[in-house]
CSV table of C-alpha atoms in Angstrom, one decimal:
chain,number,residue,atom,x,y,z
A,1,MET,CA,-39.0,-39.1,-26.0
A,2,ILE,CA,-40.2,-42.6,-24.9
A,3,ALA,CA,-40.5,-45.0,-27.7
A,4,THR,CA,-42.9,-47.7,-26.7
A,5,THR,CA,-46.1,-49.3,-27.7
A,6,GLN,CA,-49.2,-48.2,-25.9
A,7,PRO,CA,-49.4,-51.1,-23.4
A,8,LEU,CA,-45.7,-50.5,-22.3
A,9,ARG,CA,-46.4,-46.8,-22.1
A,10,ARG,CA,-49.4,-47.6,-19.8
A,11,THR,CA,-47.2,-49.9,-17.7
A,12,LEU,CA,-44.5,-47.1,-17.2
A,13,CYS,CA,-47.3,-44.7,-16.4
A,14,GLY,CA,-48.7,-47.2,-13.8
A,15,LEU,CA,-45.3,-47.5,-12.3
A,16,GLY,CA,-45.0,-43.7,-12.0
A,17,ILE,CA,-48.4,-43.4,-10.4
A,18,ALA,CA,-47.6,-46.2,-7.9
A,19,ALA,CA,-44.4,-44.4,-7.0
A,20,GLY,CA,-46.2,-41.1,-6.6
A,21,LEU,CA,-48.9,-42.7,-4.4
A,22,THR,CA,-46.2,-44.5,-2.3
A,23,ALA,CA,-44.6,-41.2,-1.6
A,24,ALA,CA,-47.9,-39.6,-0.7
A,25,SER,CA,-48.6,-42.3,1.8
A,26,VAL,CA,-45.2,-41.9,3.3
A,27,LEU,CA,-45.8,-38.3,3.8
A,28,GLY,CA,-49.3,-38.8,5.1
A,29,ALA,CA,-48.0,-41.4,7.7
A,30,GLY,CA,-45.4,-38.8,8.8
A,31,THR,CA,-48.0,-36.3,9.6
A,32,ALA,CA,-50.7,-38.5,11.1
A,33,THR,CA,-48.5,-39.5,14.1
A,34,ALA,CA,-46.5,-37.6,16.7
A,35,ASP,CA,-43.5,-39.9,16.1
A,36,PRO,CA,-43.3,-40.3,12.3
A,37,VAL,CA,-41.9,-43.4,10.9
A,38,LEU,CA,-39.4,-41.5,8.7
A,39,GLU,CA,-38.7,-38.0,8.0
A,40,PRO,CA,-39.8,-36.6,4.6
A,41,THR,CA,-36.3,-36.1,3.3
A,42,ILE,CA,-34.5,-37.8,0.5
A,43,ALA,CA,-31.7,-39.2,2.7
A,44,SER,CA,-34.3,-40.7,5.2
A,45,LEU,CA,-36.4,-42.3,2.3
A,46,ALA,CA,-33.2,-43.8,0.8
A,47,GLU,CA,-32.1,-45.3,4.2
A,48,TYR,CA,-35.8,-46.7,4.5
A,49,LEU,CA,-35.5,-48.4,1.0
A,50,ASP,CA,-32.1,-49.6,1.6
A,51,ALA,CA,-33.2,-51.4,4.8
A,52,GLY,CA,-35.6,-53.5,2.7
A,53,MET,CA,-33.2,-54.3,-0.1
A,54,ALA,CA,-32.2,-58.0,-0.2
A,55,THR,CA,-28.7,-59.1,-1.4
A,56,THR,CA,-28.6,-60.3,-5.0
A,57,PRO,CA,-27.4,-63.9,-5.7
A,58,ASP,CA,-24.0,-62.5,-7.0
A,59,GLY,CA,-23.5,-60.7,-3.6
A,60,ARG,CA,-24.4,-57.2,-4.5
A,61,ARG,CA,-26.8,-55.1,-2.5
A,62,PRO,CA,-29.0,-52.5,-4.4
A,63,THR,CA,-29.2,-49.1,-2.9
A,64,ALA,CA,-31.7,-46.4,-3.4
A,65,ILE,CA,-30.9,-43.2,-5.4
A,66,ALA,CA,-30.8,-40.3,-3.2
A,67,ASP,CA,-29.9,-37.6,-5.7
A,68,THR,CA,-31.6,-34.2,-5.1
A,69,GLY,CA,-31.9,-33.6,-8.8
A,70,SER,CA,-30.4,-30.2,-8.4
A,71,ALA,CA,-27.5,-30.9,-10.8
A,72,SER,CA,-28.7,-29.8,-14.2
A,73,GLY,CA,-27.1,-30.8,-17.6
A,74,SER,CA,-24.5,-33.0,-16.1
A,75,SER,CA,-23.9,-36.6,-15.3
A,76,SER,CA,-24.5,-37.5,-11.7
A,77,GLY,CA,-23.8,-40.6,-9.6
A,78,SER,CA,-22.8,-43.8,-11.6
A,79,SER,CA,-24.7,-42.6,-14.6
A,80,GLY,CA,-22.7,-42.3,-17.9
A,81,SER,CA,-23.0,-43.0,-21.5
A,82,ARG,CA,-21.1,-43.2,-24.8
A,83,ALA,CA,-21.7,-43.0,-28.5
A,84,SER,CA,-20.9,-44.9,-31.5
A,85,ASP,CA,-21.1,-44.6,-35.3
A,86,ALA,CA,-24.1,-46.2,-37.1
A,87,VAL,CA,-22.4,-48.5,-39.5
A,88,GLY,CA,-23.5,-50.8,-42.4
A,89,GLU,CA,-26.5,-49.4,-44.1
A,90,GLY,CA,-29.8,-51.2,-43.4
A,91,PRO,CA,-32.7,-51.3,-45.9
A,92,GLU,CA,-35.1,-48.5,-46.6
A,93,MET,CA,-38.3,-48.8,-44.5
A,94,SER,CA,-41.7,-47.1,-45.0
A,95,ALA,CA,-43.0,-47.9,-41.5
A,96,TYR,CA,-41.8,-47.7,-37.9
A,97,LEU,CA,-42.6,-51.2,-36.8
A,98,PRO,CA,-40.5,-53.1,-39.2
A,99,ALA,CA,-37.7,-50.6,-38.7
A,100,PHE,CA,-37.9,-51.2,-35.0
A,101,ALA,CA,-37.8,-54.9,-35.5
A,102,TYR,CA,-34.7,-54.5,-37.8
A,103,GLY,CA,-33.2,-52.2,-35.4
A,104,LEU,CA,-33.4,-54.8,-32.6
A,105,LEU,CA,-31.5,-57.3,-34.8
A,106,HIS,CA,-29.0,-54.7,-36.1
A,107,PRO,CA,-28.8,-52.2,-33.3
A,108,ASP,CA,-26.0,-50.1,-34.8
A,109,ALA,CA,-27.1,-50.2,-38.4
A,110,ALA,CA,-26.8,-46.9,-40.3
A,111,PRO,CA,-30.0,-45.7,-42.1
A,112,PRO,CA,-29.7,-45.9,-45.8
A,113,GLY,CA,-27.6,-43.2,-47.4
A,114,ALA,CA,-26.0,-42.2,-44.1
A,115,ASN,CA,-22.3,-42.1,-43.0
A,116,ARG,CA,-20.6,-42.3,-46.4
A,117,TRP,CA,-17.6,-40.6,-45.1
A,118,ASP,CA,-16.2,-39.9,-48.6
A,119,CYS,CA,-19.3,-37.8,-49.4
A,120,THR,CA,-18.4,-34.3,-50.8
A,121,PRO,CA,-20.9,-31.7,-50.3
A,122,SER,CA,-22.3,-30.2,-53.5
A,123,ALA,CA,-22.6,-26.4,-54.3
A,124,ARG,CA,-26.3,-26.7,-54.1
A,125,HIS,CA,-26.2,-28.4,-50.6
A,126,PRO,CA,-22.9,-27.3,-49.0
A,127,ARG,CA,-23.9,-28.3,-45.5
A,128,PRO,CA,-23.9,-31.9,-44.3
A,129,VAL,CA,-27.1,-33.0,-42.5
A,130,VAL,CA,-26.7,-34.6,-39.1
A,131,LEU,CA,-29.5,-36.8,-37.9
A,132,LEU,CA,-30.1,-37.0,-34.1
A,133,HIS,CA,-32.5,-39.9,-32.9
A,134,GLY,CA,-34.6,-39.7,-29.7
A,135,THR,CA,-34.9,-41.6,-26.5
A,136,TRP,CA,-35.0,-45.4,-26.6
A,137,LEU,CA,-34.4,-45.3,-30.2
A,138,ASN,CA,-31.5,-45.5,-32.6
A,139,ALA,CA,-30.2,-43.9,-35.9
A,140,TYR,CA,-31.7,-46.6,-38.1
A,141,ASP,CA,-35.1,-47.1,-36.6
A,142,THR,CA,-35.7,-43.3,-36.6
A,143,PHE,CA,-34.3,-42.3,-40.0
A,144,SER,CA,-34.6,-45.4,-42.2
A,145,TYR,CA,-37.3,-43.5,-44.1
A,146,LEU,CA,-36.0,-39.9,-44.2
A,147,SER,CA,-32.3,-40.5,-44.6
A,148,PRO,CA,-32.4,-42.0,-48.1
A,149,ARG,CA,-34.7,-39.2,-49.2
A,150,LEU,CA,-32.0,-36.7,-48.0
A,151,ALA,CA,-29.3,-38.6,-49.7
A,152,GLN,CA,-31.3,-38.8,-53.0
A,153,ALA,CA,-31.8,-35.1,-52.8
A,154,GLY,CA,-28.1,-34.7,-52.9
A,155,TYR,CA,-27.2,-34.1,-49.3
A,156,CYS,CA,-24.2,-35.8,-47.4
A,157,VAL,CA,-26.0,-37.4,-44.4
A,158,PHE,CA,-24.5,-38.5,-41.2
A,159,ALA,CA,-25.9,-40.1,-38.0
A,160,LEU,CA,-24.7,-41.5,-34.8
A,161,ASN,CA,-26.0,-43.5,-31.8
A,162,TYR,CA,-25.6,-41.3,-28.8
A,163,GLY,CA,-26.5,-41.8,-25.1
A,164,LYS,CA,-25.8,-45.5,-25.0
A,165,SER,CA,-25.9,-46.6,-21.3
A,166,ALA,CA,-26.6,-50.0,-19.8
A,167,LEU,CA,-29.3,-50.7,-17.1
A,168,LEU,CA,-26.7,-50.6,-14.2
A,169,GLU,CA,-25.3,-47.3,-15.6
A,170,GLY,CA,-28.6,-45.5,-15.3
A,171,GLY,CA,-30.0,-46.2,-18.8
A,172,GLY,CA,-33.3,-47.7,-17.4
A,173,LEU,CA,-35.2,-50.8,-18.5
A,174,GLY,CA,-35.3,-49.6,-22.1
A,175,ALA,CA,-31.5,-50.1,-22.3
A,176,VAL,CA,-32.1,-53.9,-21.9
A,177,LEU,CA,-33.3,-54.2,-25.4
A,178,PRO,CA,-30.6,-54.0,-28.2
A,179,GLY,CA,-30.5,-50.5,-29.9
A,180,ARG,CA,-32.3,-48.6,-27.2
A,181,TYR,CA,-30.0,-45.5,-27.0
A,182,GLY,CA,-30.4,-41.9,-26.1
A,183,VAL,CA,-30.8,-43.0,-22.5
A,184,GLY,CA,-27.9,-41.4,-20.8
A,185,PRO,CA,-27.5,-37.9,-19.3
A,186,MET,CA,-28.4,-35.4,-21.9
A,187,ALA,CA,-25.3,-33.2,-21.3
A,188,ASP,CA,-23.1,-36.2,-22.0
A,189,SER,CA,-25.0,-36.9,-25.3
A,190,ALA,CA,-24.6,-33.3,-26.3
A,191,ASP,CA,-20.9,-33.7,-25.8
A,192,GLN,CA,-21.0,-36.8,-27.9
A,193,VAL,CA,-22.8,-35.0,-30.7
A,194,ALA,CA,-20.4,-32.1,-30.6
A,195,ALA,CA,-17.4,-34.4,-31.2
A,196,PHE,CA,-19.3,-36.3,-33.9
A,197,ILE,CA,-20.1,-33.0,-35.8
A,198,GLU,CA,-16.4,-32.1,-35.5
A,199,ARG,CA,-15.6,-35.3,-37.4
A,200,VAL,CA,-18.3,-34.6,-40.0
A,201,ARG,CA,-16.9,-31.1,-40.6
A,202,ALA,CA,-13.3,-32.5,-40.8
A,203,ALA,CA,-14.3,-35.3,-43.3
A,204,THR,CA,-16.4,-33.1,-45.5
A,205,GLY,CA,-14.5,-29.7,-45.2
A,206,ALA,CA,-17.7,-28.0,-44.5
A,207,ASP,CA,-17.8,-25.0,-42.0
A,208,GLN,CA,-21.4,-25.8,-40.9
A,209,VAL,CA,-23.8,-28.5,-40.8
A,210,ASP,CA,-27.7,-28.7,-40.6
A,211,ILE,CA,-29.3,-30.8,-37.9
A,212,VAL,CA,-32.5,-32.9,-38.1
A,213,GLY,CA,-33.6,-34.0,-34.6
A,214,HIS,CA,-36.5,-36.1,-33.5
A,215,SER,CA,-37.7,-36.0,-29.9
A,216,GLN,CA,-34.8,-35.9,-27.6
A,217,GLY,CA,-32.7,-35.2,-30.5
A,218,GLY,CA,-34.0,-31.7,-30.7
A,219,THR,CA,-33.2,-31.1,-27.2
A,220,ILE,CA,-29.7,-32.4,-27.7
A,221,ALA,CA,-29.2,-30.1,-30.5
A,222,ASN,CA,-30.2,-27.2,-28.4
A,223,GLN,CA,-27.9,-28.2,-25.6
A,224,TYR,CA,-25.1,-28.5,-28.2
A,225,LEU,CA,-25.9,-25.0,-29.6
A,226,LYS,CA,-26.1,-23.3,-26.2
A,227,PHE,CA,-23.4,-25.0,-24.1
A,228,ASP,CA,-21.1,-27.1,-26.4
A,229,GLY,CA,-19.7,-24.7,-28.9
A,230,GLY,CA,-22.4,-25.3,-31.6
A,231,GLN,CA,-23.3,-21.7,-32.3
A,232,GLY,CA,-21.7,-20.7,-35.6
A,233,LYS,CA,-21.4,-24.4,-36.8
A,234,VAL,CA,-25.0,-25.0,-37.5
A,235,ASP,CA,-27.1,-23.1,-40.0
A,236,LYS,CA,-30.6,-24.8,-39.8
A,237,LEU,CA,-32.2,-27.0,-37.0
A,238,VAL,CA,-35.2,-28.9,-38.0
A,239,THR,CA,-37.0,-30.9,-35.3
A,240,PHE,CA,-39.9,-33.3,-35.0
A,241,GLY,CA,-41.9,-33.9,-31.8
A,242,ALA,CA,-38.9,-32.4,-30.0
A,243,THR,CA,-38.9,-32.1,-26.1
A,244,HIS,CA,-37.9,-28.5,-26.3
A,245,HIS,CA,-39.7,-27.7,-23.0
A,246,GLY,CA,-40.0,-31.2,-21.5
A,247,THR,CA,-42.9,-33.5,-21.5
A,248,ALA,CA,-45.7,-34.2,-19.0
A,249,LEU,CA,-46.1,-37.7,-20.4
A,250,LEU,CA,-49.8,-38.1,-19.7
A,251,GLY,CA,-49.3,-36.1,-16.5
A,252,ILE,CA,-46.9,-38.5,-14.7
A,253,ALA,CA,-43.8,-36.3,-15.2
A,254,THR,CA,-45.8,-33.4,-13.8
A,255,LEU,CA,-46.9,-35.4,-10.8
A,256,GLY,CA,-43.4,-36.5,-10.1
A,257,ARG,CA,-42.0,-33.0,-10.4
A,258,MET,CA,-44.5,-31.6,-7.9
A,259,ILE,CA,-43.4,-34.4,-5.4
A,260,ASN,CA,-39.8,-33.4,-6.2
A,261,ASN,CA,-40.5,-29.7,-5.6
A,262,ALA,CA,-42.0,-30.7,-2.1
A,263,GLY,CA,-38.5,-32.1,-1.1
A,264,ILE,CA,-38.9,-35.8,-2.1
A,265,ASP,CA,-36.8,-37.0,-5.0
A,266,ILE,CA,-39.4,-39.4,-6.3
A,267,LEU,CA,-38.3,-39.1,-9.8
A,268,GLY,CA,-34.8,-40.3,-8.6
A,269,PHE,CA,-36.6,-43.4,-7.2
A,270,TYR,CA,-37.8,-44.5,-10.6
A,271,ARG,CA,-34.9,-43.4,-12.5
A,272,PRO,CA,-33.6,-47.0,-12.7
A,273,ILE,CA,-36.9,-47.7,-14.5
A,274,ILE,CA,-37.1,-45.2,-17.1
A,275,GLY,CA,-33.5,-43.9,-17.3
A,276,VAL,CA,-31.6,-40.6,-16.7
A,277,ALA,CA,-32.6,-39.0,-19.9
A,278,ASN,CA,-36.3,-39.5,-19.3
A,279,VAL,CA,-36.1,-38.1,-15.9
A,280,GLU,CA,-34.2,-35.0,-17.2
A,281,GLN,CA,-37.0,-34.6,-19.8
A,282,ALA,CA,-39.8,-34.2,-17.2
A,283,VAL,CA,-41.4,-30.9,-17.7
A,284,GLY,CA,-40.1,-28.4,-15.1
A,285,SER,CA,-36.9,-30.3,-14.5
A,286,PRO,CA,-33.7,-28.4,-13.5
A,287,PHE,CA,-32.2,-29.4,-16.8
A,288,TYR,CA,-34.8,-27.4,-18.7
A,289,THR,CA,-34.5,-24.5,-16.3
A,290,THR,CA,-30.8,-24.1,-17.4
A,291,LEU,CA,-31.4,-24.9,-21.0
A,292,ASN,CA,-34.0,-22.3,-21.6
A,293,ALA,CA,-32.9,-19.7,-19.0
A,294,THR,CA,-31.8,-17.2,-21.7
A,295,GLY,CA,-34.7,-18.1,-24.2
A,296,ASP,CA,-35.6,-20.8,-26.6
A,297,THR,CA,-33.1,-20.1,-29.5
A,298,VAL,CA,-29.7,-19.1,-30.4
A,299,PRO,CA,-28.8,-16.2,-32.7
A,300,GLY,CA,-28.1,-17.0,-36.2
A,301,ILE,CA,-30.1,-20.3,-36.4
A,302,ASP,CA,-33.0,-21.0,-38.7
A,303,TYR,CA,-35.4,-23.2,-36.7
A,304,THR,CA,-38.1,-25.4,-38.2
A,305,VAL,CA,-40.2,-27.0,-35.4
A,306,VAL,CA,-42.8,-29.6,-36.3
A,307,GLY,CA,-45.4,-31.2,-34.1
A,308,SER,CA,-48.3,-33.5,-34.4
A,309,ARG,CA,-51.8,-33.2,-32.8
A,310,TYR,CA,-51.8,-37.0,-32.4
A,311,ASP,CA,-48.5,-37.1,-30.5
A,312,GLU,CA,-48.9,-39.1,-27.2
A,313,VAL,CA,-45.8,-37.6,-25.8
A,314,MET,CA,-45.5,-34.1,-26.7
A,315,ASN,CA,-49.0,-32.6,-25.8
A,316,PRO,CA,-50.3,-30.1,-25.8
A,317,LEU,CA,-48.9,-29.2,-29.2
A,318,ASP,CA,-47.6,-25.8,-27.9
A,319,MET,CA,-45.0,-27.6,-25.7
A,320,VAL,CA,-43.2,-28.6,-28.9
A,321,PHE,CA,-43.0,-25.0,-30.4
A,322,LEU,CA,-40.2,-22.4,-29.9
A,323,ARG,CA,-40.2,-18.8,-29.4
A,324,ALA,CA,-37.9,-16.8,-31.6
A,325,GLY,CA,-35.2,-14.8,-29.8
A,326,PRO,CA,-32.8,-12.2,-31.2
A,327,ASP,CA,-31.4,-13.0,-34.7
A,328,ALA,CA,-33.2,-16.4,-35.0
A,329,THR,CA,-36.2,-17.4,-37.2
A,330,VAL,CA,-38.7,-20.0,-36.0
A,331,ASP,CA,-41.2,-21.7,-38.2
A,332,ASN,CA,-43.5,-23.6,-35.9
A,333,ILE,CA,-45.7,-26.1,-38.0
A,334,ALA,CA,-48.5,-28.5,-37.0
A,335,LEU,CA,-48.1,-31.7,-39.2
A,336,GLN,CA,-52.0,-31.7,-39.8
A,337,ASP,CA,-52.3,-28.0,-40.9
A,338,GLY,CA,-53.5,-28.4,-44.6
A,339,CYS,CA,-53.2,-32.2,-44.3
A,340,GLU,CA,-55.7,-33.5,-41.8
A,341,GLN,CA,-55.4,-37.1,-43.0
A,342,ASP,CA,-51.8,-37.3,-41.7
A,343,VAL,CA,-52.6,-38.9,-38.2
A,344,SER,CA,-48.9,-39.5,-37.3
A,345,ASP,CA,-48.0,-39.9,-33.8
A,346,HIS,CA,-44.7,-39.4,-31.9
A,347,LEU,CA,-42.9,-42.2,-33.6
A,348,THR,CA,-44.6,-42.5,-37.0
A,349,MET,CA,-44.1,-38.9,-37.9
A,350,MET,CA,-40.7,-39.8,-38.9
A,351,TYR,CA,-42.4,-42.2,-41.5
A,352,SER,CA,-44.6,-39.5,-42.8
A,353,PRO,CA,-44.3,-38.4,-46.3
A,354,ARG,CA,-45.4,-34.9,-45.3
A,355,ALA,CA,-42.9,-34.7,-42.6
A,356,ALA,CA,-40.3,-35.7,-45.0
A,357,SER,CA,-41.3,-33.1,-47.5
A,358,ILE,CA,-41.3,-30.5,-44.6
A,359,ALA,CA,-37.7,-31.5,-43.8
A,360,LEU,CA,-36.6,-31.1,-47.5
A,361,ARG,CA,-38.3,-27.8,-47.8
A,362,ALA,CA,-36.8,-26.4,-44.5
A,363,LEU,CA,-33.3,-27.4,-45.7
A,364,ASP,CA,-33.8,-26.1,-49.1
A,365,PRO,CA,-36.9,-23.9,-49.5
A,366,GLU,CA,-36.1,-23.0,-53.3
A,367,GLY,CA,-35.3,-26.6,-54.4
A,368,SER,CA,-38.0,-28.5,-52.4
A,369,PRO,CA,-40.9,-26.1,-52.1
A,370,ALA,CA,-43.7,-28.5,-52.5
A,371,LEU,CA,-45.4,-30.3,-49.6
A,372,THR,CA,-46.7,-33.8,-49.7
A,373,CYS,CA,-50.0,-34.8,-48.3
A,374,THR,CA,-51.0,-38.4,-47.9
A,375,PHE,CA,-52.8,-40.5,-45.2
A,376,ASN,CA,-50.3,-41.7,-42.6
A,377,PRO,CA,-51.8,-44.0,-40.1
A,378,TRP,CA,-51.2,-43.7,-36.4
A,379,PHE,CA,-48.8,-46.4,-35.0
A,380,PHE,CA,-47.9,-47.9,-38.4
A,381,GLY,CA,-46.8,-44.8,-40.5
A,382,GLY,CA,-45.3,-44.9,-43.9
A,383,GLY,CA,-48.3,-43.6,-45.9
A,384,GLY,CA,-50.2,-46.8,-45.2
A,385,SER,CA,-47.5,-48.9,-46.8
A,386,LEU,CA,-45.6,-51.6,-44.9
């Protein structure tokens, strides 16, 4: 989900706590007097906040978001997003931090080995592999380690940057930095993925693709499979640290959702800070109520679901895992099972040699049966190599 260093994560959490405490104090003030200052309704709070908004130097006047949050899986208000191809292959990286730095300077770079549109799938690997990055990430800084390994194994690999949305479009503060994508409404992102997969199928002549998704990428894949015509066009879905059931994000999302359920859309108030996609990924959100209403899986899909016990975003670990429904198989894997020295967190699992070997085995169990086990340090990743 959120791709930040620990200090920034703590800052965002602090902002969420402050917003929650503000809402609580407002509610308390309303019950302490016979004549409350404002009613505990979304519209009343929005009007109260609007009254204190100052006009900006360019003449605009910000307004509070008064969205009820009841619309699930669709774009609301002025929020919107778009997608673009990742182009111009960047260098292979073995650790997240240098990949992140390169992605800031080259926000639309393709991960090495990806988006070679003249690639013809082989008889051994007839399905192209589509890579889906997570929130506040991009195709390059997520897959600059895994993508070349897939290409070297003989796969046609494709990646896009989806959910591109500016700050004023609802993308949140993360969108201010170059290459921080996956911030727009997730239903819009799934539409963008659906269109991209059609292009991949047309270019390669393949009837089906396989998908590897990290964090929000796994959720986007599920949205695509359930609501955007993906069923029958995907054979395997491999996810890492996926927000399949939402994230509590150290409890802040849970707090915000509790306040929301009490009738105050506090998540809407800090939506401009963290972005639409992160609000939708809060555990218990209407988006997930709709997404998982008929179960976790789609018939005909082979799921491999990987989580890390050191993941700061997706914890407890069971939140990552899926329950198999009719005519679907699910292999839930803890990254540390059989390899305790791999201490990958949410971001560095995509730079874990073990995670890469799990992906290769999931896509081709017979051709890549062996799993790698090496030390992969938290925060840096890459088997200890920069």
